[in-house]
mmCIF file of C-alpha atoms in Angstrom:
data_model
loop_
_atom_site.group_PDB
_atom_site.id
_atom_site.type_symbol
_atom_site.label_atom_id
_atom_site.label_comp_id
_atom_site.label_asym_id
_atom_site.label_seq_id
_atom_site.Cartn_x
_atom_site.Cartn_y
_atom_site.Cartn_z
ATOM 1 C CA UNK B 53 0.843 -21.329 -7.579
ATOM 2 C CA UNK B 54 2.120 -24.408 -9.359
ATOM 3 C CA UNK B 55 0.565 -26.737 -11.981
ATOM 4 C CA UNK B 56 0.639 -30.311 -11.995
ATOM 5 C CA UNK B 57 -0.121 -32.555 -15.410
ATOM 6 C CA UNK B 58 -0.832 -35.266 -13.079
ATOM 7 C CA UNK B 59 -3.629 -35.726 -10.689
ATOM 8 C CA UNK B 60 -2.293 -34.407 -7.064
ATOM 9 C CA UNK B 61 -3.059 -38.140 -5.432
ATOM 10 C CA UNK B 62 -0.211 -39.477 -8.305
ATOM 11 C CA UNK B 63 1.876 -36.269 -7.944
ATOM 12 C CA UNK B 64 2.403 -35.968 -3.341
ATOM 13 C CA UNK B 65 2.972 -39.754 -2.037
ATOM 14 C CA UNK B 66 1.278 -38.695 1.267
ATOM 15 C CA UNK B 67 -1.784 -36.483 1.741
ATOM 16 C CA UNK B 68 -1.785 -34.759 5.125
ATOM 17 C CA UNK B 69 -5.211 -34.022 5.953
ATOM 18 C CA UNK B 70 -6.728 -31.973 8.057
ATOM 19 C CA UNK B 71 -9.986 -32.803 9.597
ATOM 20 C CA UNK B 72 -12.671 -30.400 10.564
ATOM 21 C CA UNK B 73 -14.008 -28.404 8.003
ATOM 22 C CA UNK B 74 -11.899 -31.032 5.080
ATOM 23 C CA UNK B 75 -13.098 -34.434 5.871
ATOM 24 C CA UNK B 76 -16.057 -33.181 8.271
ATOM 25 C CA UNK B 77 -17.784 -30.605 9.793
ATOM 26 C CA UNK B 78 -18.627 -31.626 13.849
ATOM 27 C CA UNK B 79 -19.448 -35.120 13.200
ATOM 28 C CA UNK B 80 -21.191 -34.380 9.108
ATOM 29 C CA UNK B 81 -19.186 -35.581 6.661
ATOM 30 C CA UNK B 82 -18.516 -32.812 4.000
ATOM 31 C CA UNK B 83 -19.837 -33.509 0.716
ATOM 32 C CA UNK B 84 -17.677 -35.649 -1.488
ATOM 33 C CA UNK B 85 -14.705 -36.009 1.113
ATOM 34 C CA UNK B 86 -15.387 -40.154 1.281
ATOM 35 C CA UNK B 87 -15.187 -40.430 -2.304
ATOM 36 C CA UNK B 88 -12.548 -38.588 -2.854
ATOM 37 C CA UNK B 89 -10.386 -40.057 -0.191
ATOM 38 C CA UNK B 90 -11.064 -43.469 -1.329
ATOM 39 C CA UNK B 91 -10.359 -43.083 -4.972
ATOM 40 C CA UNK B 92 -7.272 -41.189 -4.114
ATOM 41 C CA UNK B 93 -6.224 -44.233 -2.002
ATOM 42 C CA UNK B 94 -6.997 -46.550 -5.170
ATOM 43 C CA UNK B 95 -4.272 -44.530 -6.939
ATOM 44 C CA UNK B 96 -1.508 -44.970 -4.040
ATOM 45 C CA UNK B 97 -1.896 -41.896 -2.042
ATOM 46 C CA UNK B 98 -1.579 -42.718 1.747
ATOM 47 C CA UNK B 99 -3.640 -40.298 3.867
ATOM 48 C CA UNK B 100 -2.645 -38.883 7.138
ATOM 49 C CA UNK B 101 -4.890 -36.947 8.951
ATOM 50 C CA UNK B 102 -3.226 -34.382 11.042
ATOM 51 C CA UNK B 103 -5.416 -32.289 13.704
ATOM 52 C CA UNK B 104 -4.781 -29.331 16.341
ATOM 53 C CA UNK B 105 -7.237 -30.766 18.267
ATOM 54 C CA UNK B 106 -5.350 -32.263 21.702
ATOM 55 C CA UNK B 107 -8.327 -33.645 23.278
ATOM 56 C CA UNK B 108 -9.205 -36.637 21.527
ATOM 57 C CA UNK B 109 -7.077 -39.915 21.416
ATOM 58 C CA UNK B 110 -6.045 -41.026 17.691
ATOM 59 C CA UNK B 111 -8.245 -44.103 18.381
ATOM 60 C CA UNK B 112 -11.136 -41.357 18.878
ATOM 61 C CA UNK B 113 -9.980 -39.638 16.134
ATOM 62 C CA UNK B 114 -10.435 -42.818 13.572
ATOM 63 C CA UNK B 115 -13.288 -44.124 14.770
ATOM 64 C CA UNK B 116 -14.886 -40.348 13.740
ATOM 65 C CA UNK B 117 -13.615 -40.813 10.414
ATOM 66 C CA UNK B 118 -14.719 -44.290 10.489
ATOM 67 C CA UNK B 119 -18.428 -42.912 10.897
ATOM 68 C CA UNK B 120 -18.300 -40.775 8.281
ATOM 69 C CA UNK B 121 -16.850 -43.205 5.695
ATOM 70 C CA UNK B 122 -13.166 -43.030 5.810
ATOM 71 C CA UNK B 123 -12.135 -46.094 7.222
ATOM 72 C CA UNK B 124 -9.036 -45.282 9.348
ATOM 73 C CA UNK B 125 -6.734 -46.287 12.053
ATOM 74 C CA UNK B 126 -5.346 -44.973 15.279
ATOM 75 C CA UNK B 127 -1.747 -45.241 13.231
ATOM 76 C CA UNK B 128 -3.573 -43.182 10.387
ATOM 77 C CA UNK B 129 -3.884 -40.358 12.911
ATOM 78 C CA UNK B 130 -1.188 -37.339 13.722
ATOM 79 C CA UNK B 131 -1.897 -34.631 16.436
ATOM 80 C CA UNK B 132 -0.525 -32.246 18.337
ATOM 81 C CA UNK B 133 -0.880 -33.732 21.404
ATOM 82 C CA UNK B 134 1.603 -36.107 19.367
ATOM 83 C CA UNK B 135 3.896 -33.428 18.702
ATOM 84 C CA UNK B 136 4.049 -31.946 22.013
ATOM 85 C CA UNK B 137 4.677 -35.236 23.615
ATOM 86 C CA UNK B 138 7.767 -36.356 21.257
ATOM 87 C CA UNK B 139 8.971 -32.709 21.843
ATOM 88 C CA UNK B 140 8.895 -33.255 25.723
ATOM 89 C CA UNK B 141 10.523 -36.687 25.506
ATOM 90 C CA UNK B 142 13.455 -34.879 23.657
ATOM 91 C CA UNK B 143 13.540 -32.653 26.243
ATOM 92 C CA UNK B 144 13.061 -34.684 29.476
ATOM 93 C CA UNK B 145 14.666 -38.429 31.117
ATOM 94 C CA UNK B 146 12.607 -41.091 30.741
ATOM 95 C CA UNK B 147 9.750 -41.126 33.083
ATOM 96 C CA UNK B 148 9.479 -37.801 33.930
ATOM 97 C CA UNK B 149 6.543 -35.998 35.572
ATOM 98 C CA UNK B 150 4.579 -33.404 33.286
ATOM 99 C CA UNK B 151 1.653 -31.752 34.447
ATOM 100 C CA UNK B 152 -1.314 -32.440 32.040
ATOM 101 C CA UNK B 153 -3.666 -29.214 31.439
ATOM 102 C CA UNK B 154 -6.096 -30.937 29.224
ATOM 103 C CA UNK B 155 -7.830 -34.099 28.578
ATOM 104 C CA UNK B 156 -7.077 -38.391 27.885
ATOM 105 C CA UNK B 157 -5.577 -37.188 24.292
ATOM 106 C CA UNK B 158 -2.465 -35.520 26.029
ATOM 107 C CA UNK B 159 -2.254 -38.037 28.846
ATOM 108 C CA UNK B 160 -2.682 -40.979 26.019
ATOM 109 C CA UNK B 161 0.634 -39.318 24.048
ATOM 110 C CA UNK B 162 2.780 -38.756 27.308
ATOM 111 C CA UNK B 163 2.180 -42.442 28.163
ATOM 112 C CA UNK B 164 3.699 -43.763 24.708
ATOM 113 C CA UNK B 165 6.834 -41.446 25.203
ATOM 114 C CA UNK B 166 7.320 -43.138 28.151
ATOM 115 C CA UNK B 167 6.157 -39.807 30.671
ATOM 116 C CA UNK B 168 4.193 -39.805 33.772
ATOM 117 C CA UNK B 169 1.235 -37.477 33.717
ATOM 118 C CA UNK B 170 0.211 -35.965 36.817
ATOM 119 C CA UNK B 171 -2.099 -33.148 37.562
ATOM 120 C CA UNK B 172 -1.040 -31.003 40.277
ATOM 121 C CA UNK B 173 2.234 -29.083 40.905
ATOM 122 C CA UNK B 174 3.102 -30.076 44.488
ATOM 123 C CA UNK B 175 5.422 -32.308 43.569
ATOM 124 C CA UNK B 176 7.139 -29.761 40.824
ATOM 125 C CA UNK B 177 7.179 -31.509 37.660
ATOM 126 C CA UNK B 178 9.806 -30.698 35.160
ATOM 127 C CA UNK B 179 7.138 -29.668 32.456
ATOM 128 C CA UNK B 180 3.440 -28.551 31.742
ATOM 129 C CA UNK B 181 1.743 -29.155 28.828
ATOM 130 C CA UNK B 182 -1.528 -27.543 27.983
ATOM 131 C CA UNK B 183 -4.272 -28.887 25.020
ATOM 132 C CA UNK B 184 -8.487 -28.044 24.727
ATOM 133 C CA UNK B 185 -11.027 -30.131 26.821
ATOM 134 C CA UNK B 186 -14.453 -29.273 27.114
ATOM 135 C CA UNK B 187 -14.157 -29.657 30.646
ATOM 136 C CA UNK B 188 -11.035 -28.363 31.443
ATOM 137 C CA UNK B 189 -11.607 -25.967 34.965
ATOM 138 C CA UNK B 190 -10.017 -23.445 37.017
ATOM 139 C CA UNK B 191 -8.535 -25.774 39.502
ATOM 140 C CA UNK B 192 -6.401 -27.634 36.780
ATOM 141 C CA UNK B 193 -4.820 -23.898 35.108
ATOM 142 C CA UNK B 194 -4.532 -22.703 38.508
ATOM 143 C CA UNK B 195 -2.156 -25.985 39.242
ATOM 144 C CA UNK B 196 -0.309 -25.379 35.822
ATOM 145 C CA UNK B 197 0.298 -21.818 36.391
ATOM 146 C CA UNK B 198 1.781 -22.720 39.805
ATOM 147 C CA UNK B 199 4.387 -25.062 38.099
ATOM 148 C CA UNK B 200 5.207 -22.832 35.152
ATOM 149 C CA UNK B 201 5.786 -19.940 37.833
ATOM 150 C CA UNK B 202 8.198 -22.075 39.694
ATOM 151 C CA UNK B 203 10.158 -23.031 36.692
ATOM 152 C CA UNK B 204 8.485 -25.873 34.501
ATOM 153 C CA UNK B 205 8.714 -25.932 30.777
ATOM 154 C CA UNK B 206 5.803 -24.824 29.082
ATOM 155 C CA UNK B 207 4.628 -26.359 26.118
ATOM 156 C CA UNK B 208 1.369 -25.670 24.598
ATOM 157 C CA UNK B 209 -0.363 -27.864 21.794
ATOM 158 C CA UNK B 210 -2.047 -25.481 19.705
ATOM 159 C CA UNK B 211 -2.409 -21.963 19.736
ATOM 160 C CA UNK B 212 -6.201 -21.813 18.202
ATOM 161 C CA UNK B 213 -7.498 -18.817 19.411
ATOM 162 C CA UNK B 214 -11.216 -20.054 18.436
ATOM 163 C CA UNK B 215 -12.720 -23.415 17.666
ATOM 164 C CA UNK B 216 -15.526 -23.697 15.130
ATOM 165 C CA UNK B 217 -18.897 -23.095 17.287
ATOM 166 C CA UNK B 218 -21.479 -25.541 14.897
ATOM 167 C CA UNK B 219 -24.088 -23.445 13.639
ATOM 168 C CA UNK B 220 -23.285 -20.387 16.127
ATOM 169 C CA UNK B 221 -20.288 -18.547 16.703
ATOM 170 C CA UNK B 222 -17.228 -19.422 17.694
ATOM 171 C CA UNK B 223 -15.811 -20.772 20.777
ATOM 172 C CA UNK B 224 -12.321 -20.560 22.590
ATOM 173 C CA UNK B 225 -9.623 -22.520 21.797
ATOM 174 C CA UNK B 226 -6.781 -23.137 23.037
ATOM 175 C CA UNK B 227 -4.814 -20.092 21.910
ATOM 176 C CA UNK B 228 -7.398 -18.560 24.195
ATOM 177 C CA UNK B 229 -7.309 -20.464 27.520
ATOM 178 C CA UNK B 230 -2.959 -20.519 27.059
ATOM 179 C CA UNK B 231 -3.526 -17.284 27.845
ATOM 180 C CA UNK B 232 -4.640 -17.825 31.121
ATOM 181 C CA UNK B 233 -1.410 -19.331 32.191
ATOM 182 C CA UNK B 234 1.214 -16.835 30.256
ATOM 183 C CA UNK B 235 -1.092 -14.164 31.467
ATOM 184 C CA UNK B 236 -0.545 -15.267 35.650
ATOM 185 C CA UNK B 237 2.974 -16.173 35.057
ATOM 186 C CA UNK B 238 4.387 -13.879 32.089
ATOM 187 C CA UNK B 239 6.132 -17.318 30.426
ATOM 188 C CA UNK B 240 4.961 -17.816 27.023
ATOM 189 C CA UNK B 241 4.633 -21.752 26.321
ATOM 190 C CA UNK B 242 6.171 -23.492 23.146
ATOM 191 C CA UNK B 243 3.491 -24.040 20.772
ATOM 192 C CA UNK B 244 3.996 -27.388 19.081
ATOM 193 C CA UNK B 245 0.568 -27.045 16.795
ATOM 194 C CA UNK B 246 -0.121 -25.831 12.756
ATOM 195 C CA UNK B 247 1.402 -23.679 11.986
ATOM 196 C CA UNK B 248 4.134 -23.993 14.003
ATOM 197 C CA UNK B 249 7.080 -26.897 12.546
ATOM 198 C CA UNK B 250 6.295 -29.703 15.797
ATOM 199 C CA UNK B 251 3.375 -31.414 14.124
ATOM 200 C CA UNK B 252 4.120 -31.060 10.965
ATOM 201 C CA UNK B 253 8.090 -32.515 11.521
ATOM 202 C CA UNK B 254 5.328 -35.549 13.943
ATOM 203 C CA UNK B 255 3.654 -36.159 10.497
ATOM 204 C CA UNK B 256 6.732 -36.591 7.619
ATOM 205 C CA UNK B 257 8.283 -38.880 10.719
ATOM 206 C CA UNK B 258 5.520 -40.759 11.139
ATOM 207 C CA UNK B 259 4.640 -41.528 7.598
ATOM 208 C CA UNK B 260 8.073 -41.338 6.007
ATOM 209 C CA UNK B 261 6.559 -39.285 3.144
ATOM 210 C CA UNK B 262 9.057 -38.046 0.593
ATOM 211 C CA UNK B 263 6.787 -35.574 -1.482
ATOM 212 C CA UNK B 264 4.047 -34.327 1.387
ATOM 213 C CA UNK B 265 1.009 -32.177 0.446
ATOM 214 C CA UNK B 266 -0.480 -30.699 3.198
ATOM 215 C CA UNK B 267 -4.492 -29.881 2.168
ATOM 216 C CA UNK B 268 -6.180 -27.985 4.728
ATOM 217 C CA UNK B 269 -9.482 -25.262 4.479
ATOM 218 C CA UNK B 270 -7.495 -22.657 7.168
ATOM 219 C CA UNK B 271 -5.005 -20.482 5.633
ATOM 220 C CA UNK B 272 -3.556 -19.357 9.537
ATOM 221 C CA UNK B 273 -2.907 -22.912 10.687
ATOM 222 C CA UNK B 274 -2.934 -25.321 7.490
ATOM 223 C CA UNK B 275 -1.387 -23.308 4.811
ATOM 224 C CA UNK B 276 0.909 -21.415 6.660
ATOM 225 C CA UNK B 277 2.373 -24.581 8.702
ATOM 226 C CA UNK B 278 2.742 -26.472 5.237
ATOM 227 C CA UNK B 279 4.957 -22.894 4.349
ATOM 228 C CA UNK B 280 6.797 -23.391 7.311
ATOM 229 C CA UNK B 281 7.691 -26.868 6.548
ATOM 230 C CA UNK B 282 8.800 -26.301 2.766
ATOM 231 C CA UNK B 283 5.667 -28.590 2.311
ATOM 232 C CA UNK B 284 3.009 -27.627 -1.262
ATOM 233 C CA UNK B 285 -0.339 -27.121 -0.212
ATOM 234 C CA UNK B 286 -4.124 -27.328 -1.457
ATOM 235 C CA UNK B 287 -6.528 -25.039 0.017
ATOM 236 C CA UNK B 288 -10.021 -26.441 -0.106
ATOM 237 C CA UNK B 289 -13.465 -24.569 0.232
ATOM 238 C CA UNK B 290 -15.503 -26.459 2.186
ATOM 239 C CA UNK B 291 -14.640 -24.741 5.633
ATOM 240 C CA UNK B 292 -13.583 -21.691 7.004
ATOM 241 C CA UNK B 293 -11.908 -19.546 4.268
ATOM 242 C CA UNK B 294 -13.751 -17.899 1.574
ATOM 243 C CA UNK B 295 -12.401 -17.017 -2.257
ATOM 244 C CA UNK B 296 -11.985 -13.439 -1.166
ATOM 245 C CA UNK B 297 -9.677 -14.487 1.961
ATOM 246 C CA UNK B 298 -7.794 -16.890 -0.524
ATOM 247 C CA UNK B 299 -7.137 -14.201 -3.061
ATOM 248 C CA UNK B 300 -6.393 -11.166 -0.207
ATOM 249 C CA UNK B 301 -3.467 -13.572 1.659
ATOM 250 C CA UNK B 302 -0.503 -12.806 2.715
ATOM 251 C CA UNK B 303 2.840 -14.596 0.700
ATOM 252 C CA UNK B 304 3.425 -16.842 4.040
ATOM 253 C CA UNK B 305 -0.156 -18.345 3.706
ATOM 254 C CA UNK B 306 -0.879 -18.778 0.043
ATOM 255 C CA UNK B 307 -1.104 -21.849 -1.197
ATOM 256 C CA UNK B 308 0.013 -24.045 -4.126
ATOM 257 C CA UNK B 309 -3.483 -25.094 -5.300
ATOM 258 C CA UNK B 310 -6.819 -24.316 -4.898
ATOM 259 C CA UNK B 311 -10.226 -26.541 -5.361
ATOM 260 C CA UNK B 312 -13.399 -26.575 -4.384
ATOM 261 C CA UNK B 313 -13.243 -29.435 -2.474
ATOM 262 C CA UNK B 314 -11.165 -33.119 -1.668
ATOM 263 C CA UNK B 315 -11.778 -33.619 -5.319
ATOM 264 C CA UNK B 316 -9.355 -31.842 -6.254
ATOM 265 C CA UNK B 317 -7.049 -34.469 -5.312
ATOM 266 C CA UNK B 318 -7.710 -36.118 -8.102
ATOM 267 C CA UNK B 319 -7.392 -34.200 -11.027
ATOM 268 C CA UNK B 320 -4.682 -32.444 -12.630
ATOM 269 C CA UNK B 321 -4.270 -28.479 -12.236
ATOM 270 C CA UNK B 322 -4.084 -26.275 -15.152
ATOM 271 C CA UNK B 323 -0.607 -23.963 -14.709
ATOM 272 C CA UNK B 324 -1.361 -20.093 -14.446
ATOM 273 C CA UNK B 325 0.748 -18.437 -17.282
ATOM 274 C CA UNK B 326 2.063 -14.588 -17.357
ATOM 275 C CA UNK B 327 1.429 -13.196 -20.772
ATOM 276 C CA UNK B 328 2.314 -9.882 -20.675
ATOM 277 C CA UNK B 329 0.108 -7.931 -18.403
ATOM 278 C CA UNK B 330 -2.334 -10.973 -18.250
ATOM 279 C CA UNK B 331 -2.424 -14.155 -15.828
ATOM 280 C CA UNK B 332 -3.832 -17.122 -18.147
ATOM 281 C CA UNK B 333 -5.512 -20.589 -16.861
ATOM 282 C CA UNK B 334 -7.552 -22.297 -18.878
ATOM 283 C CA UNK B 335 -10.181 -20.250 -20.381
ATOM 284 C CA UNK B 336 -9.650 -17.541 -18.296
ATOM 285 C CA UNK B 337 -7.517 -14.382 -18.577
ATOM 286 C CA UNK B 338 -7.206 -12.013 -14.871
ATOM 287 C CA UNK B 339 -5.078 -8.759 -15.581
ATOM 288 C CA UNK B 340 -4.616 -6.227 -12.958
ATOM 289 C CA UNK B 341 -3.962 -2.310 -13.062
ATOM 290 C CA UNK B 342 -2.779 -1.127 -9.694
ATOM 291 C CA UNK B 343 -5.043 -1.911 -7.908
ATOM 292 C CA UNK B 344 -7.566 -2.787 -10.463
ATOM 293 C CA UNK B 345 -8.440 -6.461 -11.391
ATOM 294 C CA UNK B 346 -10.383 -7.390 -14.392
ATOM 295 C CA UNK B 347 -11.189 -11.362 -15.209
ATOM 296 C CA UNK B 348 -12.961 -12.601 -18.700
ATOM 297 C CA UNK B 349 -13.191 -15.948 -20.470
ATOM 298 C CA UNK B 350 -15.548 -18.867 -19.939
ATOM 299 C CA UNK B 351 -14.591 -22.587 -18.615
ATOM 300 C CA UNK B 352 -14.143 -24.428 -15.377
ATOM 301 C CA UNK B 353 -14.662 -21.508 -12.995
ATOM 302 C CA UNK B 354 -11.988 -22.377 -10.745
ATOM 303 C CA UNK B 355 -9.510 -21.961 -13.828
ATOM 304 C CA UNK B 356 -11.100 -18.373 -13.412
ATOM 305 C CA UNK B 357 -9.938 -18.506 -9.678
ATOM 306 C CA UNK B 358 -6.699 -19.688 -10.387
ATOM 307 C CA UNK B 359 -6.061 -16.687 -12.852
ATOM 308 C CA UNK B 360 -7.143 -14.148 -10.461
ATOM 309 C CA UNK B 361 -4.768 -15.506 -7.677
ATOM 310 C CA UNK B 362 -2.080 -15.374 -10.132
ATOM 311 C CA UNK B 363 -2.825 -11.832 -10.418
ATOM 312 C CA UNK B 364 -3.624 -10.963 -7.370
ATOM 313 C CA UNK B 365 -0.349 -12.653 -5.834
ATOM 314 C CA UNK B 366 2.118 -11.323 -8.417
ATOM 315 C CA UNK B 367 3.009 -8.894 -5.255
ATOM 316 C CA UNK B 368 4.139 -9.301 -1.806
ATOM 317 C CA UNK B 369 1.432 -6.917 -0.280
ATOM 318 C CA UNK B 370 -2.487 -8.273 -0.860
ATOM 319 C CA UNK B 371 -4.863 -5.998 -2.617
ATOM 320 C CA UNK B 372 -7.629 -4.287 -1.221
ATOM 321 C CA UNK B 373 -10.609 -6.881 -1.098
ATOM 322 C CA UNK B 374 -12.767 -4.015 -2.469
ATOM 323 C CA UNK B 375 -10.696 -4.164 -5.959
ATOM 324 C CA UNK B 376 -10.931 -7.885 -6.041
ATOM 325 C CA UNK B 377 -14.841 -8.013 -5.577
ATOM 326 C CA UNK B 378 -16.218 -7.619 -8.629
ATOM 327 C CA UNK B 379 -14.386 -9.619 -10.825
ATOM 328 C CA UNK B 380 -14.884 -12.377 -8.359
ATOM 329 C CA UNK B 381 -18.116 -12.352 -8.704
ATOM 330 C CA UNK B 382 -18.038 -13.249 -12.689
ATOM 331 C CA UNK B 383 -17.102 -16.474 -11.268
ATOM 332 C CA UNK B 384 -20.702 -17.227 -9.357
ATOM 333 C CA UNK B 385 -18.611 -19.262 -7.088
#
């Protein structure tokens, strides 16, 4: 982890956002996120708001954000259906055919790189690109896998293997239904999603940012892509990963900062500091035995948090969760 004397929104010219989970959850918006975003606007930040998710346009896309009180544009938007089109365009002439296995979000991004979506294979088009939809049926794989057998590039635009279910379970993703089509065919697609390089090379293009910080609440898709790219990241808890994932990850999907929520864009973060044995932040010392961990002090308790991820990171291979447990909980996080 790093430390920054400066609030992160003065410290990263660009924020790259992701959505679900960091701005909202379905269509809620998570506590704080409007705030946040605005006041980290005030102080020259420009947002970006980058999303697996291939099956909604980036007009869609804003006009969600919109409705929960981020005010945003179709230009504010990055997404792997973006990626995977620019990727395709590099690879194809100019008007080429690509068979579309998903929804209007892939077609949308094929049109502005000047390709031709189609949907079935009898005329064999050069390329196949597959991305979520609700709706998307057995007829439309059935056509893809027909092209990629005879010989079309496949490109895939996430590789999800679950999408957050609401209040249940959850559901496939995309990861999940690409297996359909490698699974009939045996050709594994080119993923152009987090954490794979695609859409995060779409997003420093697209907003010419010079010091990026990726901020994301998935360690397997947002922190690992921004370690991918060379990019710092901020991990926030308002989604999918707990304090006991954070602490447990592997080195490729740790991440530079942690904070409770998009408010920690605009504060500065305290620098962990090896004393001896002991990992200091703030108020809070973490010091580890083995396998042992052992936290005291008093303060903000995410200080506490950073301390025991200093610890807990000082080697390659994560602890046990068992020997991280209880000094977690002196945090009543």
């Amino acid at each position: 982890m790093k430390g920054s004397d400066r609030p992160l929104s003065e410290a990263y010219d660009v924020a790259l956002l992701d959505l679900d989970g960091v701005v909202y959850v379905g269509r809620r918006p998570v506590p704080a996120a409007a705030d946040s975003l605005a006041k980290a606007r005030a102080a020259g930040q420009r947002l970006a708001f980058v999303t697996n998710n291939a099956s909604r346009t980036p007009s869609a896309v804003a006009a969600l954000l919109t409705e929960v009180g981020v005010p945003a544009e179709a230009s504010d938007v990055v997404t792997s259906a973006q990626a995977a089109a620019r990727l395709l365009a590099e690879r194809l002439p100019a008007g080429s055919e690509v068979l579309v296995v998903g929804g209007m979000g892939l077609r949308h991004a094929l049109y502005q790189r000047g390709l031709r979506p189609v949907s079935t294979a009898s005329g064999r088009p050069p390329a196949v690109v597959q991305g979520y939809h609700p709706d998307l049926g057995y007829g439309l794989l059935s056509e893809g896998a027909q092209a990629v057998a005879m010989g079309a590039l496949f490109v895939g635009s996430n590789g999800d293997l679950t999408i957050p279910g609401g209040e249940g379970p959850p559901h496939p993703g995309n990861g999940a239904l690409l297996r359909v089509i490698s699974g009939a065919t045996g050709v594994e697609p080119i993923v152009t999603g987090k954490p794979e390089r695609p859409l995060h090379q779409e997003s420093i293009l697209r907003t010419s940012a010079e010091r990026p910080l990726v901020v994301g609440d998935r360690l397997d898709t947002d922190i690992e892509g921004a370690n991918n790219g060379g990019a710092d990241s901020l991990l926030v808890f308002t989604g999918v990963t707990g304090h006991l994932q954070a602490l447990t990850a592997p080195p490729h999907r740790r991440p530079t900062y942690l904070a409770p929520d998009l408010s920690g864009l605009l504060v500065p973060h305290p620098e962990t500091v090896r004393e001896g044995g002991a990992h200091r932040c703030g108020g809070w010392t973490a010091s580890r035995d083995g396998d042992a961990f052992a936290l005291s002090g008093s303060g903000d308790p995410y200080d506490g948090l950073r301390a025991l991820a200093s610890a807990a990171w000082e080697t390659e291979r994560p602890p046990p969760p068992e020997a991280l447990t209880e000094a977690l909980e002196t945090l009543s996080l």
